Structures are given as C-alpha cells and as structure tokens.
mmCIF file with all atom_site columns, C-alpha atoms in Angstrom:
data_model
loop_
_atom_site.group_PDB
_atom_site.id
_atom_site.type_symbol
_atom_site.label_atom_id
_atom_site.label_alt_id
_atom_site.label_comp_id
_atom_site.label_asym_id
_atom_site.label_entity_id
_atom_site.label_seq_id
_atom_site.pdbx_PDB_ins_code
_atom_site.Cartn_x
_atom_site.Cartn_y
_atom_site.Cartn_z
_atom_site.occupancy
_atom_site.B_iso_or_equiv
_atom_site.pdbx_formal_charge
_atom_site.auth_seq_id
_atom_site.auth_comp_id
_atom_site.auth_asym_id
_atom_site.auth_atom_id
_atom_site.pdbx_PDB_model_num
ATOM 1   C CA . MET A 1 1   ? 137.935 122.867 118.173 1.00 49.00 ? 14  MET A CA 1
ATOM 2   C CA . GLY A 1 2   ? 137.420 124.100 121.782 1.00 50.00 ? 15  GLY A CA 1
ATOM 3   C CA . ALA A 1 3   ? 134.169 125.070 123.474 1.00 57.00 ? 16  ALA A CA 1
ATOM 4   C CA . LYS A 1 4   ? 132.839 128.470 122.484 1.00 62.00 ? 17  LYS A CA 1
ATOM 5   C CA . LYS A 1 5   ? 133.042 131.052 125.287 1.00 65.00 ? 18  LYS A CA 1
ATOM 6   C CA . PRO A 1 6   ? 129.637 132.527 126.185 1.00 68.00 ? 19  PRO A CA 1
ATOM 7   C CA . ASN A 1 7   ? 129.042 136.137 125.166 1.00 87.00 ? 20  ASN A CA 1
ATOM 8   C CA . ARG A 1 8   ? 127.135 137.465 128.183 1.00 94.00 ? 21  ARG A CA 1
ATOM 9   C CA . CYS A 1 9   ? 126.435 136.655 131.817 1.00 96.00 ? 22  CYS A CA 1
ATOM 10  C CA . HIS A 1 10  ? 122.842 135.489 132.317 1.00 96.00 ? 23  HIS A CA 1
ATOM 11  C CA . LEU A 1 11  ? 122.550 137.541 135.527 1.00 96.00 ? 24  LEU A CA 1
ATOM 12  C CA . CYS A 1 12  ? 124.130 140.912 134.815 1.00 96.00 ? 25  CYS A CA 1
ATOM 13  C CA . GLY A 1 13  ? 124.026 140.842 131.036 1.00 94.00 ? 26  GLY A CA 1
ATOM 14  C CA . GLU A 1 14  ? 127.629 142.063 130.808 1.00 94.00 ? 27  GLU A CA 1
ATOM 15  C CA . ARG A 1 15  ? 130.006 140.594 128.283 1.00 95.00 ? 28  ARG A CA 1
ATOM 16  C CA . ILE A 1 16  ? 132.092 137.802 129.812 1.00 93.00 ? 29  ILE A CA 1
ATOM 17  C CA . LEU A 1 17  ? 135.782 138.548 129.441 1.00 90.00 ? 30  LEU A CA 1
ATOM 18  C CA . GLY A 1 18  ? 137.277 136.584 132.337 1.00 91.00 ? 31  GLY A CA 1
ATOM 19  C CA . PRO A 1 19  ? 136.441 133.468 134.344 1.00 93.00 ? 32  PRO A CA 1
ATOM 20  C CA . TYR A 1 20  ? 132.843 132.234 134.392 1.00 94.00 ? 33  TYR A CA 1
ATOM 21  C CA . ILE A 1 21  ? 130.753 129.337 135.682 1.00 95.00 ? 34  ILE A CA 1
ATOM 22  C CA . VAL A 1 22  ? 128.322 127.175 133.711 1.00 94.00 ? 35  VAL A CA 1
ATOM 23  C CA . TYR A 1 23  ? 125.772 125.352 135.890 1.00 95.00 ? 36  TYR A CA 1
ATOM 24  C CA . ASP A 1 24  ? 124.203 121.997 134.961 1.00 94.00 ? 37  ASP A CA 1
ATOM 25  C CA . ASN A 1 25  ? 121.023 123.712 133.729 1.00 93.00 ? 38  ASN A CA 1
ATOM 26  C CA . GLY A 1 26  ? 123.029 125.889 131.312 1.00 93.00 ? 39  GLY A CA 1
ATOM 27  C CA . LEU A 1 27  ? 122.982 129.057 133.451 1.00 95.00 ? 40  LEU A CA 1
ATOM 28  C CA . THR A 1 28  ? 126.210 130.886 132.671 1.00 95.00 ? 41  THR A CA 1
ATOM 29  C CA . VAL A 1 29  ? 127.419 133.562 135.080 1.00 96.00 ? 42  VAL A CA 1
ATOM 30  C CA . CYS A 1 30  ? 130.503 135.691 135.397 1.00 96.00 ? 43  CYS A CA 1
ATOM 31  C CA . GLU A 1 31  ? 132.727 135.112 138.408 1.00 96.00 ? 44  GLU A CA 1
ATOM 32  C CA . HIS A 1 32  ? 131.633 138.431 139.964 1.00 96.00 ? 45  HIS A CA 1
ATOM 33  C CA . CYS A 1 33  ? 127.900 137.555 139.864 1.00 97.00 ? 46  CYS A CA 1
ATOM 34  C CA . ASN A 1 34  ? 128.585 134.062 141.166 1.00 97.00 ? 47  ASN A CA 1
ATOM 35  C CA . ARG A 1 35  ? 130.304 135.613 144.207 1.00 96.00 ? 48  ARG A CA 1
ATOM 36  C CA . THR A 1 36  ? 127.882 138.476 144.852 1.00 97.00 ? 49  THR A CA 1
ATOM 37  C CA . VAL A 1 37  ? 124.414 137.231 143.877 1.00 97.00 ? 50  VAL A CA 1
ATOM 38  C CA . ALA A 1 38  ? 122.586 135.115 146.473 1.00 97.00 ? 51  ALA A CA 1
ATOM 39  C CA . HIS A 1 39  ? 122.170 131.396 145.767 1.00 97.00 ? 52  HIS A CA 1
ATOM 40  C CA . CYS A 1 40  ? 119.073 129.237 146.222 1.00 96.00 ? 53  CYS A CA 1
ATOM 41  C CA . SER A 1 41  ? 119.238 127.256 149.474 1.00 94.00 ? 54  SER A CA 1
ATOM 42  C CA . ARG A 1 42  ? 117.970 124.140 147.728 1.00 94.00 ? 55  ARG A CA 1
ATOM 43  C CA . CYS A 1 43  ? 119.562 123.934 144.245 1.00 95.00 ? 56  CYS A CA 1
ATOM 44  C CA . ASN A 1 44  ? 122.460 126.361 144.906 1.00 96.00 ? 57  ASN A CA 1
ATOM 45  C CA . LEU A 1 45  ? 121.887 128.332 141.678 1.00 97.00 ? 58  LEU A CA 1
ATOM 46  C CA . PRO A 1 46  ? 122.504 132.087 141.839 1.00 98.00 ? 59  PRO A CA 1
ATOM 47  C CA . SER A 1 47  ? 119.355 134.097 141.173 1.00 96.00 ? 60  SER A CA 1
ATOM 48  C CA . ARG A 1 48  ? 117.997 137.619 141.487 1.00 95.00 ? 61  ARG A CA 1
ATOM 49  C CA . GLN A 1 49  ? 114.456 136.226 141.943 1.00 96.00 ? 62  GLN A CA 1
ATOM 50  C CA . LEU A 1 50  ? 114.809 134.464 145.292 1.00 96.00 ? 63  LEU A CA 1
ATOM 51  C CA . THR A 1 51  ? 111.963 134.202 147.775 1.00 94.00 ? 64  THR A CA 1
ATOM 52  C CA . LYS A 1 52  ? 112.891 134.434 151.463 1.00 93.00 ? 65  LYS A CA 1
ATOM 53  C CA . THR A 1 53  ? 111.553 131.563 153.555 1.00 90.00 ? 66  THR A CA 1
ATOM 54  C CA . ARG A 1 54  ? 111.960 130.694 157.209 1.00 86.00 ? 67  ARG A CA 1
ATOM 55  C CA . ASP A 1 55  ? 114.785 128.284 156.282 1.00 84.00 ? 68  ASP A CA 1
ATOM 56  C CA . GLY A 1 56  ? 116.580 130.179 153.513 1.00 90.00 ? 69  GLY A CA 1
ATOM 57  C CA . LEU A 1 57  ? 116.101 131.487 149.983 1.00 95.00 ? 70  LEU A CA 1
ATOM 58  C CA . LEU A 1 58  ? 114.347 129.706 147.108 1.00 96.00 ? 71  LEU A CA 1
ATOM 59  C CA . CYS A 1 59  ? 114.479 130.250 143.351 1.00 96.00 ? 72  CYS A CA 1
ATOM 60  C CA . PRO A 1 60  ? 111.151 130.164 141.449 1.00 95.00 ? 73  PRO A CA 1
ATOM 61  C CA . THR A 1 61  ? 111.694 126.547 140.311 1.00 95.00 ? 74  THR A CA 1
ATOM 62  C CA . CYS A 1 62  ? 112.436 125.215 143.798 1.00 95.00 ? 75  CYS A CA 1
ATOM 63  C CA . LEU A 1 63  ? 109.604 127.283 145.278 1.00 95.00 ? 76  LEU A CA 1
ATOM 64  C CA . LYS A 1 64  ? 107.169 125.268 143.128 1.00 95.00 ? 77  LYS A CA 1
ATOM 65  C CA . GLU A 1 65  ? 108.714 121.934 144.167 1.00 95.00 ? 78  GLU A CA 1
ATOM 66  C CA . VAL A 1 66  ? 109.152 122.148 147.954 1.00 94.00 ? 79  VAL A CA 1
ATOM 67  C CA . PRO A 1 67  ? 106.470 121.053 150.416 1.00 94.00 ? 80  PRO A CA 1
ATOM 68  C CA . VAL A 1 68  ? 104.369 123.708 152.149 1.00 94.00 ? 81  VAL A CA 1
ATOM 69  C CA . CYS A 1 69  ? 103.550 123.617 155.864 1.00 94.00 ? 82  CYS A CA 1
ATOM 70  C CA . ALA A 1 70  ? 99.876  122.870 156.482 1.00 94.00 ? 83  ALA A CA 1
ATOM 71  C CA . LEU A 1 71  ? 99.844  125.197 159.506 1.00 93.00 ? 84  LEU A CA 1
ATOM 72  C CA . CYS A 1 72  ? 101.800 128.325 158.549 1.00 93.00 ? 85  CYS A CA 1
ATOM 73  C CA . HIS A 1 73  ? 101.512 127.807 154.759 1.00 93.00 ? 86  HIS A CA 1
ATOM 74  C CA . LYS A 1 74  ? 105.188 128.667 154.238 1.00 93.00 ? 87  LYS A CA 1
ATOM 75  C CA . PRO A 1 75  ? 107.517 126.721 151.917 1.00 95.00 ? 88  PRO A CA 1
ATOM 76  C CA . ILE A 1 76  ? 109.768 124.233 153.713 1.00 93.00 ? 89  ILE A CA 1
ATOM 77  C CA . VAL A 1 77  ? 113.442 124.106 152.740 1.00 89.00 ? 90  VAL A CA 1
ATOM 78  C CA . GLY A 1 78  ? 114.663 121.992 155.646 1.00 86.00 ? 91  GLY A CA 1
ATOM 79  C CA . SER A 1 79  ? 113.192 119.091 157.540 1.00 89.00 ? 92  SER A CA 1
ATOM 80  C CA . TYR A 1 80  ? 109.502 118.556 158.182 1.00 92.00 ? 93  TYR A CA 1
ATOM 81  C CA . LEU A 1 81  ? 107.182 116.074 159.869 1.00 91.00 ? 94  LEU A CA 1
ATOM 82  C CA . THR A 1 82  ? 104.259 114.202 158.372 1.00 92.00 ? 95  THR A CA 1
ATOM 83  C CA . TYR A 1 83  ? 101.196 113.376 160.453 1.00 89.00 ? 96  TYR A CA 1
ATOM 84  C CA . ASN A 1 84  ? 98.528  110.862 159.370 1.00 86.00 ? 97  ASN A CA 1
ATOM 85  C CA . LYS A 1 85  ? 100.545 110.309 156.156 1.00 87.00 ? 98  LYS A CA 1
ATOM 86  C CA . THR A 1 86  ? 99.249  113.550 154.606 1.00 88.00 ? 99  THR A CA 1
ATOM 87  C CA . LEU A 1 87  ? 99.658  116.514 156.983 1.00 91.00 ? 100 LEU A CA 1
ATOM 88  C CA . ILE A 1 88  ? 103.054 118.133 156.357 1.00 95.00 ? 101 ILE A CA 1
ATOM 89  C CA . VAL A 1 89  ? 104.268 120.403 159.176 1.00 94.00 ? 102 VAL A CA 1
ATOM 90  C CA . CYS A 1 90  ? 107.513 122.399 159.359 1.00 93.00 ? 103 CYS A CA 1
ATOM 91  C CA . GLU A 1 91  ? 109.753 121.910 162.381 1.00 92.00 ? 104 GLU A CA 1
ATOM 92  C CA . TYR A 1 92  ? 108.965 125.418 163.654 1.00 91.00 ? 105 TYR A CA 1
ATOM 93  C CA . CYS A 1 93  ? 105.192 124.833 163.740 1.00 92.00 ? 106 CYS A CA 1
ATOM 94  C CA . ASP A 1 94  ? 105.676 121.360 165.185 1.00 91.00 ? 107 ASP A CA 1
ATOM 95  C CA . ARG A 1 95  ? 107.447 122.950 168.176 1.00 89.00 ? 108 ARG A CA 1
ATOM 96  C CA . ALA A 1 96  ? 105.257 126.049 168.437 1.00 88.00 ? 109 ALA A CA 1
ATOM 97  C CA . VAL A 1 97  ? 101.733 124.651 167.968 1.00 80.00 ? 110 VAL A CA 1
ATOM 98  C CA . PRO A 1 98  ? 100.187 122.568 170.758 1.00 81.00 ? 111 PRO A CA 1
ATOM 99  C CA . HIS A 1 99  ? 99.616  118.890 169.961 1.00 73.00 ? 112 HIS A CA 1
ATOM 100 C CA . CYS A 1 100 ? 96.441  116.898 170.476 1.00 74.00 ? 113 CYS A CA 1
ATOM 101 C CA . ASN A 1 101 ? 96.706  114.492 173.412 1.00 69.00 ? 114 ASN A CA 1
ATOM 102 C CA . GLN A 1 102 ? 94.343  112.003 171.771 1.00 64.00 ? 115 GLN A CA 1
ATOM 103 C CA . CYS A 1 103 ? 96.165  111.440 168.511 1.00 62.00 ? 116 CYS A CA 1
#
C-alpha cells in the first residue's frame, strides 16, 4: 500500500490536492507555499515566523541555536570570530569596532 497523502498544508492550512513537499522534520507544505513563503537562512525550512537578522532570516528553532554577537547582541547566521576562546563577535562588529592594540 502506498504512502498516505497529507490532508492539509502546515503553512496555509489548505487541503493539498497537487504536488507537495515533506521536509525531514515532517513539515508538509503545498508547492505554492514552498515557492512563496520565505525560508530560514540556516535550515532552509519555510516559515511564517522568521526573524530578520543582519545575515538573513531565522526560524524560531535556529534562532535559539545560533551564536549571538557579544557586541551588538544580534544572532549570527554567517561567519564569526572568537576572541580569548569565549568572546564571539560577528564579522560586521569585528570590522566596525576598534580593536585594542595591547591584546
């Protein structure tokens, strides 16, 4: 027996009649929502609850997992630098904030 087709899209709530996508986490979306709803810059899942960051958009799950810049306190999607093994700084702040000449 074949796989059962999902009843509704998790994003728009409409009944799925045509093509759809099932993501690894079980999120099932119609083709229209997959094309038109923004995707998380980190996990690539479509979501209507994305938070805009300097480097892109983050879903609530990824927002909890990414490092936060110690200077601007914004979530970091892209690359960052670590000073003294604990101070995490985004690339923007690393360029914009003056550095100490002693350390």
